[in-house]
Structure formats: structure tokens, C-alpha cells
Amino acid sequence: MAAPAVRAARRWPVLALDLRNRLLRLPGLTQVRWSRYGPEYKDPQIDKEHYRKPVAELTEQEKYDLELRKTQHIKAAPATKTSSVFEDPVISKFTNMLMKGGNKVLARSLMTQTLEAVKRKQFEKYRAASAEERATIERNPYTIFHQALKNCEPVIGLVPILRGGRFYQVPVPLADRRRRFLAMKWMITECREKKHRRVLMPEKLSHELLEAFHNQGPVIKKKHEMHKMAEANRALGALGRARALCCKKQ
Amino acid sequence: MRVQIAATMLSRVTRLTSRTRQLDPGRILHTGSRAPQSVAAHLDDQAADDGPRAVSRTSEKDPARHGEQHEGLHYDIPLQDVGTLFPQSLPPRFSMQVKTFGEACLMVRKPALELLHYLKNTDFAHPAVRYVLYGEKGTGKTLSLCHVIHFCAKQDWLILHVPDAHLWVKNCRGLLPSAYDRTRLDQPAEASAWLKNFKTTNERFLSQIKVQGQYVWNKRESTERGRPLGEVVEQGLTRAKSATDAVGVVLKELKGQSRAGGFRLLVAVDGVNALWGRTTLRREDKSLVAAEELALVHNLRKMVRNDWHGGAIALTLSQTGSLFKPRKAYLPQELLGKEGFDALDPFVPILVSNYSPKEFESCVQYYLESSWLQHEKAHTEDGKKQLLFLSDANPGQLERLCAHL
């Protein structure tokens, strides 16, 4: 309930800063996710290539931006975001979701072991395959990971909407970030719950990722079930459109 | 162009030979005869290259012909040799790599070349010299030892290889009091495993070497003088209770007969600091077992003494599997302790360090050629610089890094 209010307040112009603060400190509205940084703080530019461009090649706009940033407040870069060439935001997000109890070291090692397991399995397949099949076998664990998660993303989702004292499961189009989140969440939940206790997480995760890459497996099945449920509840589509209109008005 | 290359190579080779003359006056003929062959080999390598691309492999499969010109290059060991020489005794990550790539490629590096040079020039009339490979974690001590073992196997030496001495002092189940000496303890499982690997490696020597003493195993079984050594090994494999005693007999016989000159013996022990360290084994009455109370350790300590001739002893120190040693310890004095150092003194220490820039480049090139580095940014200069920074040119760390990239 507080979230739409906070999101709405964020869209207001900077001049209404004290108004926004007063709204957020109203009784009954607790901020659950908030930052110590005010709106005047800008995000840091972590990309090394951005700074490597020689001064002569910058456009007028870029030169102006560079000068402007010298006077602005900049937030501190998070410890997990690096300027490494090997960094991947999807992998970082997945690692964070895999993490339990703040144990990032373990989560990261599980992630690297999973990628290694995927790579080794594909290499075994490659060696056993004939010359024509070799062209079709993908050995890059990162491509497999991204494609698998993309295959698991649902197109349409169900949202519970309260009308007349009852909750109706309404099919509604999902935002990009919600789809990515659902794909990763389903993958992790599937691997955690449907795993024998003697099987290690990297082994299970690599197996599920490879199956999802080929559009098979339990996570893809879950996505299809979600689509089928949405298709079944198609009649409630009007409620979903009414909700969307209500949100836009806010 | 070819004449200029040959001229520079010859001048380099004469500088090499003049250096060896200072070190070892008696051996100049040996190295001198090798020199024109190595020049030819290098020219052949150069001829085989088309263009100035970095080369990471060499086609020279015989370790006896590896020289300074092969430094940093990978050579591959045929898989049946790997199965014979290293049955379950390769480091786990390397054996995973062999399984994935389908080939066992070792890099030719300076410490291994130095040790090969010493082995080629051993005088078998003198007592066995002990060579100790030491270095920080992940620098390549075990694989350098494997390179040396491959060389000795090609030269028809008898290989006595203990892949990890730490496995004999920790996590052992089924300790039995020894039948030979009541104060010592037997380890039937470890002894049988070692005998099985020994049999696989040295199949052809087992029928040639004849036992020189009479050994009674129990009321019904005994081995007479003059029987082949293979019978002792079979006895140890069939009767688990006599396995440790069989190992002791094998070591004693080999030590006694190596001076006769019938064969040359290489004793290769990985993690030799385990023999003089503490153990985590306890008896049934929960009293701690000291290392010398284990019969296997006792016999191996006798083997590693330099009171026999007709071979060489190559040892490796290892902190990785060691017990009660700090993680950063890598020097012989730190890992062996006073007792171990005095027992091994005098020895030839050989430091194994991280990759040089050339070796690092060659390693990354090998991974790129075999498509192991799949990340699209790994081919770029930035990617290579980052790999160098993250791994600090440590071979073990680089391998783990490249495994998931």
C-alpha cells in the first residue's frame, strides 16, 4: 500500500522535495525500501569505456554532461558492481537470489561451479557428437544461461484482484523486470525443492538450465501452466484492464 | 632470414654450452651433442608456424628431448601412458581437465627442465640424490613431478610413486596392529590401493625382479627366495591383512637390488611433509597415533633416506592436504619441521613459482585454442589483463578462473 505512494512521490519534481518528505512521514505510511540518498544524488558511471574516449571525440552534450557531473553529488558505487569485462548484471541478480543469509561467497561459488558444470557437460556432448551435430552444440555457458532464462519467462501473469469481497485471479501483462524475476525465482525454487539431498546444487542447476535451454523440463512446464491458467481466466480480462487504468490515473 | 635465425640460435647455443662448461666439465659432450638437434627442432617449429601468431603447443612428445626452447609450450601425454603411469594419482582438477579435453597436456616449465637435466646427468654409483620441489599453493609442483615421472618411465626406470602421502596419515579406517611388529599399525586399505597402482605402473618389472629373502605371511602362505616380485604384490592384493607387510617387502627388495644395476629406481613422493608431521588417526582407546607408528610411513621414511644408489628421489612438499600447518607455509623448514628437515638434509631444493609472462600467455593461448575460454571478452586484451590481475599468474588460480569463463 505504501509502495504506490512512494513510487508516485518519486515521480514528482525535485522542487516538491519537502512536500514529498512530509507525505512519506505521514502516520500509516512506513517506508520499506528507501535510500539515504536524496533525489539530487546521481548514479555513478561505472563503464570504463565511457572515460576512455579522448576529449576531442566528445559531442557538445557529452562535454556538458561531464562538466555538470563535476558539480553534482554522486552516490557511492555498490560493492557488487565492478568495471570488470566479465561482469554480467543477470548473473549478479541470479547470484543474489541464490544467496541465503547473506552468504555471498557461497552463492558466488555455487554460480561459478554451475557455469563450469554446464560447460563441461556441453564439452562432453561436443566430443561425442559427429561433425554436423557439432555446429548445433552451444558451449558458451553464458549464452545457455541467458537463453534458458529467456525461455522460462512467462508472457502473461495472474494477479489477485479484490472485487466484492472475493479475490479473482486476473490475467495481466507483466512488466519486463517481473518476468525476469519470475523466471529466476521458478528456476531457483525448482532446484532447491525437487532435489535429492545427496545431489549438489550446481549439478541440479546445470541440469535444469540445459533442459530449459532446449525448451524442456519442469520450469518450462510451470511457465506453460501459468499461460494455460491465464487462458482459462480470460473472461476476467476486463478487471485487469480496469486495474491498469486505475494505476495509470495514479 | 633462415641464415640469420640459424646464426642467432647457434650463438645462443654456444652461450648455453659455455655456461654448462662452467657448471659441469665432465658433461659437455652430452649437452654438446644435443645442441645441433635442438637448433634443428626449433627451426622445424619455426617452419611449421605460419605467421607471427603465439604458439602454445609443441609436437615433441618425448620428455628426454625437452629443452629450453620448449619452455612455456604444452606437450601432450598419450592417454594410455596416463592410464599406466598415473592410475588415479593425478590431481583431481587436472584429471577432470583430461576427461573434458580428451588429452593430457602438460606445460614444459623451468623447474621440471632443471630436474630433468639433473636426472639425465645422475651418476648411479653415487648415493641417490634427493630433489625437493617446493613452492606456494597452486604453482605446479605436482604436475612438474608428473612430467619427471613421464620422463623416467620413457627411459625405462622403475617408478615408485606415492601420489599423496597425506592420505596415509588422515581419514584412515580399519587400522590393525601389525603382524610383523606389535608396536606399529597396519593400513590395509591404503596399502592395497598403492599395490594396485604399483602393479599397473610397473607391470614388466614384476616378473624380472627376483625376491632375495624368504617371507612368511601366515601359517599357510610364504614366499621363497628367487620368486618374482609379482608374487609378493599378488599376496598383498589378495590378503588385505598382509598388504602393508607386502608394501614393506617390496620397498626393501627394490632398495636392496637397485645397486645391482638391473634397473634404475625413481622414488617420487608427493606431499612428503606428511611423513614427519602429525596425524589425525586414533586407536580404539582414543590415543593419538604418531607418524612413525604407522608401518607404511616407517617404511617410506627408510626409502627416502640416501643410503642406496642406482636411482634418484624426487619429492614434493604440499601444504594443501597437510595437517596443522598454516596456509601460507611453503618453505621446506616450515613444512617439514626440524625432524623432517634433518632427515632429508642434504637435498637439492627446486623452487616452483608462478607463471612468467611468456608462460601465462602460452597458457591463455592453449585455453583459447581448445575453446575452453568461451566468454566473448576473454579474447580481448582487457580480458587477458584482467585474468592476469585476478590470478596473479598462479597456475592453479588461473585454471579455476578459466573454468567458468
XYZ file of C-alpha atoms in Angstrom:
655
model
C 0.000 0.000 0.000
C 2.879 2.324 0.796
C 4.702 1.288 -2.379
C 2.433 3.017 -4.894
C 2.522 6.143 -2.715
C 6.312 6.151 -2.580
C 6.567 5.401 -6.324
C 4.108 8.200 -7.013
C 6.042 10.593 -4.799
C 9.287 9.746 -6.626
C 7.783 10.864 -9.924
C 7.126 14.359 -8.574
C 9.517 17.137 -9.500
C 12.531 17.915 -7.328
C 11.014 21.238 -6.211
C 8.309 19.375 -4.269
C 11.075 17.801 -2.137
C 9.775 18.936 1.261
C 6.191 18.051 0.242
C 7.391 14.543 -0.662
C 9.201 14.151 2.655
C 6.116 15.300 4.529
C 3.938 12.786 2.629
C 6.296 9.929 3.427
C 6.386 10.771 7.117
C 2.586 10.695 7.427
C 1.285 8.220 10.046
C 0.252 4.913 8.498
C 2.868 5.118 5.723
C 6.124 3.251 6.537
C 8.889 3.162 4.012
C 10.046 -0.398 3.438
C 12.677 0.243 0.780
C 14.287 3.626 0.880
C 17.671 5.141 0.369
C 19.649 7.588 2.483
C 20.449 9.427 -0.715
C 18.182 12.351 -1.644
C 16.964 12.819 -5.230
C 19.875 15.179 -6.018
C 22.341 12.266 -5.869
C 23.126 10.822 -9.295
C 24.044 7.225 -10.122
C 27.760 6.577 -10.629
C 29.100 5.896 -14.145
C 30.975 2.617 -13.837
C 31.686 1.895 -17.500
C 35.420 2.254 -18.204
C 34.863 2.820 -21.935
C 32.928 5.998 -21.129
C 36.013 7.596 -19.612
C 38.457 6.234 -22.165
C 37.052 8.338 -25.009
C 39.534 11.081 -25.929
C 38.300 14.632 -25.190
C 38.359 15.590 -28.875
C 35.754 12.946 -29.773
C 33.094 14.020 -27.257
C 29.959 15.754 -28.522
C 28.824 19.073 -27.028
C 26.152 17.310 -24.988
C 28.656 14.827 -23.585
C 31.100 17.605 -22.682
C 28.303 19.467 -20.928
C 27.317 16.286 -19.014
C 30.919 15.732 -17.949
C 31.200 19.294 -16.601
C 27.813 19.037 -14.892
C 28.768 15.799 -13.097
C 31.751 17.579 -11.550
C 29.354 19.733 -9.538
C 26.731 17.109 -8.727
C 26.575 14.732 -5.796
C 27.264 11.134 -6.881
C 26.190 8.049 -4.971
C 28.841 5.543 -3.914
C 29.067 2.571 -6.274
C 27.764 -0.660 -4.709
C 30.424 -3.201 -3.812
C 28.912 -5.802 -6.124
C 29.070 -3.671 -9.276
C 32.538 -3.802 -10.856
C 34.061 -2.374 -14.007
C 35.168 -5.879 -14.950
C 34.766 -7.004 -18.564
C 33.371 -10.316 -17.339
C 30.557 -8.781 -15.318
C 27.003 -9.666 -16.177
C 24.018 -7.997 -14.420
C 21.772 -11.052 -14.967
C 24.341 -13.371 -13.379
C 24.749 -10.934 -10.462
C 20.990 -10.763 -9.905
C 20.704 -14.568 -10.065
C 23.581 -14.936 -7.585
C 21.853 -12.537 -5.193
C 18.640 -14.528 -5.444
C 20.561 -17.735 -4.798
C 22.150 -16.242 -1.701
C 20.938 -17.342 1.712
C 21.649 -15.498 4.937
C 23.956 -13.010 3.275
C 26.492 -15.676 2.319
C 27.532 -14.128 -0.999
C 30.801 -16.096 -1.090
C 28.906 -19.385 -1.130
C 26.319 -18.116 -3.629
C 29.024 -16.919 -5.996
C 30.984 -20.152 -5.765
C 27.785 -22.134 -6.471
C 27.172 -19.927 -9.513
C 30.704 -20.424 -10.881
C 30.511 -24.170 -10.273
C 27.181 -24.256 -12.118
C 28.650 -22.459 -15.131
C 31.618 -24.825 -15.073
C 29.323 -27.869 -14.877
C 27.266 -26.586 -17.842
C 30.456 -26.037 -19.831
C 31.863 -29.488 -19.048
C 28.607 -31.231 -19.958
C 28.467 -29.418 -23.277
C 32.107 -30.248 -23.999
C 31.410 -33.956 -23.358
C 28.476 -33.781 -25.770
C 30.617 -31.959 -28.333
C 33.349 -34.595 -28.204
C 30.848 -37.417 -28.592
C 28.988 -35.741 -31.484
C 29.602 -36.043 -35.211
C 30.809 -33.156 -37.393
C 27.305 -31.956 -38.429
C 25.919 -32.059 -34.886
C 28.917 -30.113 -33.548
C 27.766 -26.945 -35.284
C 24.493 -27.035 -33.324
C 26.015 -27.623 -29.871
C 26.392 -24.408 -27.878
C 29.345 -24.476 -25.477
C 29.219 -20.978 -24.029
C 27.697 -21.275 -20.529
C 26.663 -17.618 -20.542
C 24.643 -17.939 -23.766
C 22.986 -21.060 -22.395
C 22.167 -19.308 -19.114
C 20.651 -16.245 -20.790
C 18.690 -18.264 -23.331
C 17.406 -20.660 -20.663
C 16.117 -17.815 -18.511
C 14.583 -16.133 -21.529
C 12.788 -19.367 -22.402
C 11.420 -19.569 -18.845
C 9.951 -16.045 -18.831
C 6.125 -16.037 -18.863
C 4.417 -13.654 -21.279
C 1.289 -13.129 -19.217
C 0.735 -13.484 -15.490
C -2.062 -13.770 -12.952
C -2.733 -11.110 -10.364
C -5.220 -11.450 -7.482
C -7.734 -8.573 -7.628
C -10.252 -7.950 -4.867
C -13.777 -7.283 -6.116
C -16.890 -7.631 -3.972
C -15.150 -9.429 -1.127
C -13.619 -12.108 -3.394
C -10.183 -12.432 -4.886
C -10.200 -13.124 -8.616
C -7.075 -14.407 -10.444
C -6.920 -11.950 -13.342
C -4.622 -12.386 -16.371
C -2.492 -9.284 -16.809
C 0.545 -8.438 -18.991
C 3.735 -8.493 -16.933
C 6.481 -5.901 -16.904
C 9.922 -6.990 -18.158
C 11.525 -6.983 -14.748
C 8.646 -9.021 -13.250
C 9.070 -11.629 -15.990
C 12.811 -11.899 -15.419
C 12.230 -12.156 -11.675
C 9.642 -14.925 -12.093
C 11.916 -16.936 -14.400
C 14.805 -16.786 -11.930
C 12.554 -17.446 -8.930
C 10.980 -20.514 -10.511
C 14.382 -21.885 -11.523
C 15.828 -21.492 -8.031
C 12.746 -22.842 -6.243
C 12.607 -25.845 -8.560
C 16.257 -26.656 -7.953
C 16.018 -26.233 -4.198
C 12.849 -28.256 -3.634
C 12.932 -31.045 -6.219
C 16.494 -32.101 -5.475
C 17.683 -35.248 -3.753
C 19.606 -34.381 -0.593
C 22.787 -36.039 -1.897
C 22.764 -34.073 -5.177
C 24.658 -30.788 -5.046
C 23.093 -27.522 -6.184
C 25.483 -26.822 -9.116
C 24.765 -30.288 -10.532
C 20.990 -29.813 -10.318
C 21.055 -26.200 -11.538
C 23.221 -27.059 -14.541
C 20.843 -29.888 -15.451
C 17.778 -27.618 -15.212
C 19.459 -24.814 -17.173
C 20.342 -27.172 -20.002
C 16.792 -28.527 -20.093
C 15.327 -25.015 -20.138
C 17.737 -24.098 -22.942
C 16.166 -26.868 -25.020
C 12.636 -25.746 -24.004
C 12.039 -28.808 -21.856
C 11.932 -29.504 -18.154
C 9.843 -28.538 -15.135
C 10.416 -24.773 -15.247
C 9.169 -24.511 -18.838
C 6.208 -26.671 -17.790
C 5.445 -24.208 -14.987
C 5.509 -21.331 -17.475
C 3.089 -23.213 -19.764
C 0.799 -23.887 -16.784
C 0.785 -20.167 -15.979
C -0.160 -19.415 -19.607
C -2.914 -22.058 -19.501
C -4.363 -20.611 -16.291
C -4.287 -17.129 -17.832
C -6.059 -18.531 -20.933
C -8.652 -20.212 -18.678
C -9.359 -16.986 -16.808
C -9.549 -14.931 -19.984
C -13.063 -13.758 -19.113
C -11.708 -11.760 -16.177
C -9.606 -9.701 -18.545
C -11.864 -6.682 -18.050
C -10.916 -6.495 -14.388
C -7.265 -6.446 -15.399
C -7.838 -3.538 -17.816
C -9.754 -1.625 -15.142
C -6.846 -2.095 -12.731
C -4.346 -0.887 -15.344
C -6.446 2.279 -15.902
C -6.626 2.857 -12.161
C -2.816 2.547 -11.830
C -2.195 4.928 -14.754
C -4.505 7.560 -13.209
C -2.416 7.460 -10.041
C 66.359 -14.809 -42.969
C 66.862 -18.508 -42.167
C 70.667 -17.984 -42.075
C 70.250 -15.093 -39.626
C 67.954 -17.186 -37.411
C 70.428 -20.089 -37.501
C 73.288 -17.726 -36.660
C 71.450 -16.243 -33.647
C 70.421 -19.753 -32.497
C 73.983 -21.043 -32.766
C 75.348 -18.061 -30.836
C 72.661 -18.637 -28.177
C 73.527 -22.343 -28.062
C 77.276 -21.671 -27.716
C 76.464 -19.324 -24.843
C 74.381 -22.177 -23.324
C 77.195 -24.714 -23.743
C 79.804 -22.304 -22.312
C 77.501 -21.866 -19.284
C 77.232 -25.634 -18.824
C 81.017 -25.916 -19.142
C 81.363 -23.740 -16.043
C 78.860 -25.899 -14.131
C 79.891 -29.401 -15.111
C 83.130 -30.010 -17.002
C 82.616 -33.750 -17.411
C 79.225 -33.481 -19.138
C 79.972 -31.090 -22.037
C 79.940 -33.883 -24.598
C 76.416 -34.861 -23.562
C 74.956 -31.352 -23.935
C 77.111 -30.552 -26.961
C 75.683 -33.440 -28.958
C 72.174 -32.285 -28.050
C 72.771 -28.703 -29.280
C 72.531 -29.043 -33.096
C 69.478 -31.303 -32.649
C 67.705 -28.604 -30.596
C 68.544 -25.937 -33.184
C 67.043 -28.148 -35.874
C 63.966 -28.771 -33.728
C 63.494 -25.033 -33.181
C 63.906 -24.318 -36.880
C 61.355 -27.024 -37.614
C 58.965 -25.384 -35.156
C 59.549 -22.046 -36.828
C 58.965 -23.563 -40.246
C 55.720 -25.139 -39.076
C 54.370 -21.743 -37.880
C 52.701 -19.647 -40.473
C 52.802 -16.047 -39.389
C 53.678 -14.429 -36.044
C 50.809 -15.988 -34.019
C 51.582 -17.148 -30.467
C 52.387 -20.855 -30.245
C 51.330 -22.762 -27.165
C 51.912 -26.384 -28.169
C 54.882 -28.397 -29.233
C 54.859 -31.653 -31.133
C 57.822 -33.032 -29.116
C 56.273 -35.932 -27.187
C 59.485 -37.315 -25.685
C 60.370 -35.563 -22.415
C 64.022 -36.546 -22.886
C 64.246 -34.091 -25.783
C 62.596 -31.193 -23.951
C 64.937 -28.280 -23.615
C 64.882 -24.533 -23.023
C 63.376 -23.896 -26.440
C 60.254 -25.816 -25.353
C 59.809 -23.703 -22.245
C 56.231 -22.467 -21.905
C 54.915 -24.845 -24.561
C 52.406 -27.640 -23.927
C 53.138 -31.229 -24.895
C 50.590 -33.968 -24.655
C 50.985 -37.350 -22.983
C 49.267 -40.231 -24.814
C 46.183 -41.363 -22.892
C 47.316 -44.983 -22.462
C 50.518 -43.696 -20.803
C 48.340 -41.642 -18.485
C 46.353 -44.767 -17.617
C 49.521 -46.787 -16.939
C 51.652 -44.193 -15.142
C 49.012 -42.291 -13.212
C 46.176 -44.647 -12.267
C 44.030 -42.417 -10.017
C 47.070 -40.404 -8.986
C 46.629 -37.188 -10.943
C 45.396 -34.102 -9.048
C 41.542 -34.068 -9.202
C 41.179 -30.843 -11.223
C 43.761 -31.995 -13.764
C 42.078 -35.368 -14.193
C 38.747 -33.503 -14.768
C 40.512 -31.465 -17.455
C 41.940 -34.610 -19.069
C 38.448 -36.125 -19.128
C 36.884 -32.978 -20.652
C 39.534 -32.272 -23.283
C 40.322 -35.887 -24.087
C 44.043 -35.129 -23.908
C 46.593 -34.674 -21.110
C 48.621 -31.542 -21.909
C 51.433 -30.519 -19.571
C 53.367 -27.290 -19.835
C 57.157 -27.606 -20.020
C 58.492 -25.328 -17.298
C 61.858 -24.381 -15.843
C 61.753 -26.384 -12.564
C 60.867 -29.582 -14.440
C 63.586 -28.916 -17.045
C 66.118 -28.347 -14.257
C 65.154 -31.614 -12.590
C 65.283 -33.465 -15.917
C 68.779 -32.071 -16.511
C 69.925 -33.357 -13.101
C 68.351 -36.759 -13.734
C 69.973 -37.078 -17.163
C 73.356 -36.421 -15.548
C 72.972 -38.675 -12.471
C 75.880 -40.825 -11.528
C 74.343 -44.135 -10.460
C 77.415 -45.137 -8.462
C 76.812 -42.294 -6.010
C 74.060 -42.394 -3.359
C 70.609 -41.305 -4.550
C 70.211 -37.527 -4.582
C 67.022 -36.069 -3.100
C 65.334 -33.314 -5.101
C 62.637 -31.358 -3.286
C 60.127 -29.307 -5.295
C 58.699 -26.581 -3.105
C 56.597 -23.508 -3.750
C 53.389 -21.725 -2.900
C 49.975 -23.245 -3.367
C 48.914 -23.870 -6.929
C 52.274 -23.199 -8.607
C 52.592 -26.591 -10.306
C 54.719 -28.819 -8.075
C 52.634 -31.965 -8.571
C 52.436 -31.575 -12.346
C 56.195 -30.944 -12.565
C 56.626 -34.230 -10.682
C 54.298 -35.899 -13.206
C 56.460 -34.551 -16.040
C 59.541 -36.051 -14.400
C 57.772 -39.397 -13.850
C 56.804 -39.488 -17.544
C 60.446 -38.877 -18.492
C 61.701 -41.653 -16.219
C 59.063 -44.062 -17.499
C 60.157 -43.359 -21.082
C 63.743 -44.070 -20.028
C 62.600 -47.430 -18.559
C 63.148 -46.637 -14.908
C 61.130 -48.349 -12.193
C 58.694 -45.794 -10.773
C 57.799 -45.885 -7.099
C 55.108 -43.188 -6.972
C 53.183 -42.191 -3.843
C 50.578 -39.764 -5.231
C 49.701 -38.153 -1.879
C 51.406 -39.122 1.362
C 48.818 -37.080 3.292
C 46.203 -39.752 2.511
C 48.198 -42.171 4.658
C 48.068 -40.013 7.800
C 44.445 -38.901 7.873
C 40.927 -40.339 7.430
C 42.108 -43.960 7.511
C 39.627 -46.567 8.621
C 40.453 -50.096 9.660
C 43.795 -49.653 11.395
C 45.120 -53.020 12.515
C 48.066 -53.850 14.759
C 50.901 -55.001 12.531
C 51.684 -58.736 12.491
C 55.410 -58.050 11.912
C 55.910 -55.567 14.760
C 53.375 -55.262 17.581
C 54.147 -51.558 18.236
C 53.218 -50.469 14.701
C 49.881 -50.161 12.898
C 48.778 -51.549 9.528
C 46.623 -49.747 6.981
C 45.185 -52.476 4.746
C 43.017 -50.219 2.532
C 45.734 -47.702 1.671
C 48.355 -50.416 1.199
C 46.129 -52.426 -1.192
C 45.328 -49.306 -3.229
C 49.033 -48.478 -3.523
C 49.940 -52.044 -4.525
C 47.274 -51.997 -7.241
C 48.651 -48.751 -8.706
C 52.238 -50.017 -8.401
C 51.319 -53.156 -10.328
C 49.661 -51.117 -13.120
C 52.685 -48.829 -13.482
C 55.500 -51.384 -13.333
C 53.938 -54.470 -14.860
C 57.019 -55.634 -16.749
C 59.448 -55.358 -13.820
C 57.365 -57.582 -11.561
C 58.392 -60.759 -13.385
C 62.025 -59.706 -13.900
C 62.957 -58.834 -10.326
C 63.500 -61.828 -8.056
C 62.998 -61.662 -4.313
C 66.165 -62.156 -2.269
C 64.724 -63.113 1.097
C 62.211 -65.604 2.377
C 58.975 -64.138 3.725
C 56.353 -65.989 5.737
C 52.967 -64.265 5.586
C 50.957 -66.579 7.832
C 50.691 -70.262 8.768
C 49.815 -71.305 5.215
C 51.443 -68.800 2.888
C 55.078 -67.863 2.323
C 57.276 -66.564 -0.491
C 60.555 -68.374 -1.172
C 63.834 -66.806 -2.270
C 64.078 -66.361 -6.048
C 60.332 -65.960 -6.672
C 59.317 -62.958 -8.821
C 58.292 -59.753 -7.059
C 54.861 -60.047 -8.691
C 54.002 -62.827 -6.253
C 54.584 -60.547 -3.271
C 52.330 -57.939 -4.864
C 49.625 -60.569 -5.543
C 49.887 -61.727 -1.935
C 49.312 -58.167 -0.736
C 46.366 -57.700 -3.089
C 44.609 -60.959 -2.219
C 45.195 -60.880 1.548
C 44.352 -57.405 2.852
C 45.893 -58.229 6.232
C 49.353 -58.722 4.682
C 49.066 -55.734 2.322
C 51.156 -53.375 4.478
C 53.814 -56.026 5.041
C 53.846 -56.699 1.295
C 54.485 -52.977 0.682
C 57.331 -53.103 3.203
C 58.835 -56.149 1.473
C 58.573 -54.518 -1.971
C 60.322 -51.343 -0.755
C 63.065 -53.342 0.979
C 63.705 -55.537 -2.060
C 63.801 -52.631 -4.510
C 66.166 -50.684 -2.299
C 68.460 -53.675 -1.911
C 68.510 -54.617 -5.577
C 68.777 -51.197 -7.191
C 72.526 -51.114 -6.529
C 72.934 -54.315 -8.542
C 72.202 -52.264 -11.660
C 69.404 -54.319 -13.164
C 67.082 -51.316 -13.187
C 67.034 -47.670 -12.176
C 64.695 -46.634 -9.422
C 62.800 -43.356 -9.136
C 61.139 -42.713 -5.781
C 58.505 -39.994 -6.306
C 56.555 -38.879 -3.229
C 54.030 -36.048 -3.318
C 53.414 -34.289 -0.008
C 56.467 -35.777 1.696
C 55.984 -33.419 4.655
C 53.179 -35.753 5.793
C 55.775 -38.352 6.808
C 57.173 -36.107 9.538
C 54.011 -34.308 10.566
C 51.193 -35.074 12.971
C 48.391 -37.485 12.168
C 44.676 -37.288 12.956
C 44.402 -41.044 13.482
C 43.445 -42.557 16.822
C 43.471 -46.070 18.167
C 40.411 -47.748 19.695
C 41.409 -46.399 23.107
C 41.337 -42.850 21.632
C 45.094 -42.369 21.980
C 46.770 -40.422 19.181
C 48.906 -42.257 16.651
C 52.297 -40.719 15.860
C 53.508 -40.828 12.255
C 56.326 -43.316 12.911
C 53.916 -45.806 14.475
C 52.375 -46.380 11.045
C 54.195 -49.162 9.217
C 53.697 -47.592 5.777
C 55.166 -44.264 6.922
C 58.045 -46.025 8.667
C 58.974 -47.972 5.532
C 58.626 -44.948 3.255
C 60.901 -42.902 5.521
C 63.561 -45.610 5.111
C 63.077 -45.474 1.333
C 63.608 -41.718 1.228
C 66.996 -41.953 3.006
C 70.013 -41.618 0.757
C 71.760 -44.833 1.791
C 71.168 -46.632 -1.519
C 72.370 -45.974 -5.053
C 71.124 -46.722 -8.525
C 68.395 -44.107 -8.855
C 67.026 -40.798 -7.649
C 64.450 -39.463 -5.212
C 62.069 -36.682 -6.309
C 59.887 -35.211 -3.575
C 57.233 -32.522 -3.374
C 56.170 -30.511 -0.363
C 52.497 -29.684 -0.122
C 50.536 -27.541 2.296
C 47.215 -28.324 0.604
C 46.485 -31.651 2.259
C 48.702 -31.133 5.280
C 47.595 -31.252 8.883
C 48.127 -28.487 11.435
C 50.264 -26.348 9.122
C 49.392 -22.676 8.402
C 48.009 -21.945 4.962
C 50.811 -19.601 3.950
C 53.616 -22.035 4.813
C 55.552 -23.263 1.793
C 59.273 -23.310 2.702
C 60.920 -26.682 3.470
C 61.822 -25.661 7.029
C 58.214 -24.633 7.778
C 56.510 -27.674 6.295
C 58.962 -30.421 7.222
C 59.707 -29.257 10.742
C 63.041 -29.875 12.434
C 62.782 -33.680 12.360
C 61.830 -33.870 8.696
C 64.419 -31.345 7.575
C 67.191 -33.192 9.416
C 66.043 -36.481 7.914
C 66.015 -35.082 4.370
C 69.134 -32.971 4.704
C 71.125 -32.750 2.357
C 68.703 -32.244 -0.543
C 68.544 -30.151 -3.716
C 65.721 -27.613 -3.342
C 63.929 -26.558 -6.542
C 61.579 -23.599 -6.299
C 58.397 -23.752 -8.393
C 56.972 -20.270 -8.845
C 54.049 -18.644 -10.643
C 53.909 -18.332 -14.431
C 56.313 -15.969 -16.170
C 54.644 -13.565 -18.676
C 55.563 -15.890 -21.542
C 54.160 -18.955 -19.763
C 50.974 -17.073 -18.850
C 50.476 -16.020 -22.447
C 51.051 -19.599 -23.584
C 48.547 -20.964 -21.051
C 45.843 -18.491 -22.108
C 46.603 -19.297 -25.754
C 46.185 -23.015 -25.056
C 42.811 -22.403 -23.440
C 41.721 -20.228 -26.357
C 42.864 -22.789 -28.934
C 40.978 -25.605 -27.263
C 37.920 -23.278 -26.953
C 37.937 -23.634 -23.183
C 37.641 -19.869 -22.688
C 34.128 -19.313 -24.049
C 33.384 -15.804 -22.751
C 33.425 -13.349 -25.658
C 35.506 -10.829 -23.720
C 38.202 -13.384 -22.841
C 39.818 -12.976 -26.282
C 40.372 -9.244 -25.798
C 43.443 -7.576 -24.309
C 41.340 -6.220 -21.455
C 40.131 -9.728 -20.656
C 43.666 -11.147 -20.586
C 44.868 -8.294 -18.381
C 42.027 -8.989 -16.008
C 42.824 -12.713 -15.899
C 46.420 -11.848 -15.077
C 45.344 -9.489 -12.323
C 42.821 -11.859 -10.762
C 45.027 -14.945 -10.855
C 48.374 -13.179 -10.226
C 49.818 -15.640 -12.806
C 49.234 -18.513 -10.343
C 48.592 -21.625 -12.453
C 46.017 -23.142 -10.060
C 44.024 -19.925 -9.733
C 44.119 -19.296 -13.473
C 42.747 -22.761 -14.147
C 39.879 -22.267 -11.693
C 39.142 -18.833 -13.178
C 39.082 -20.044 -16.756
C 36.874 -22.999 -15.831
C 33.777 -20.814 -15.506
C 34.613 -18.176 -18.110
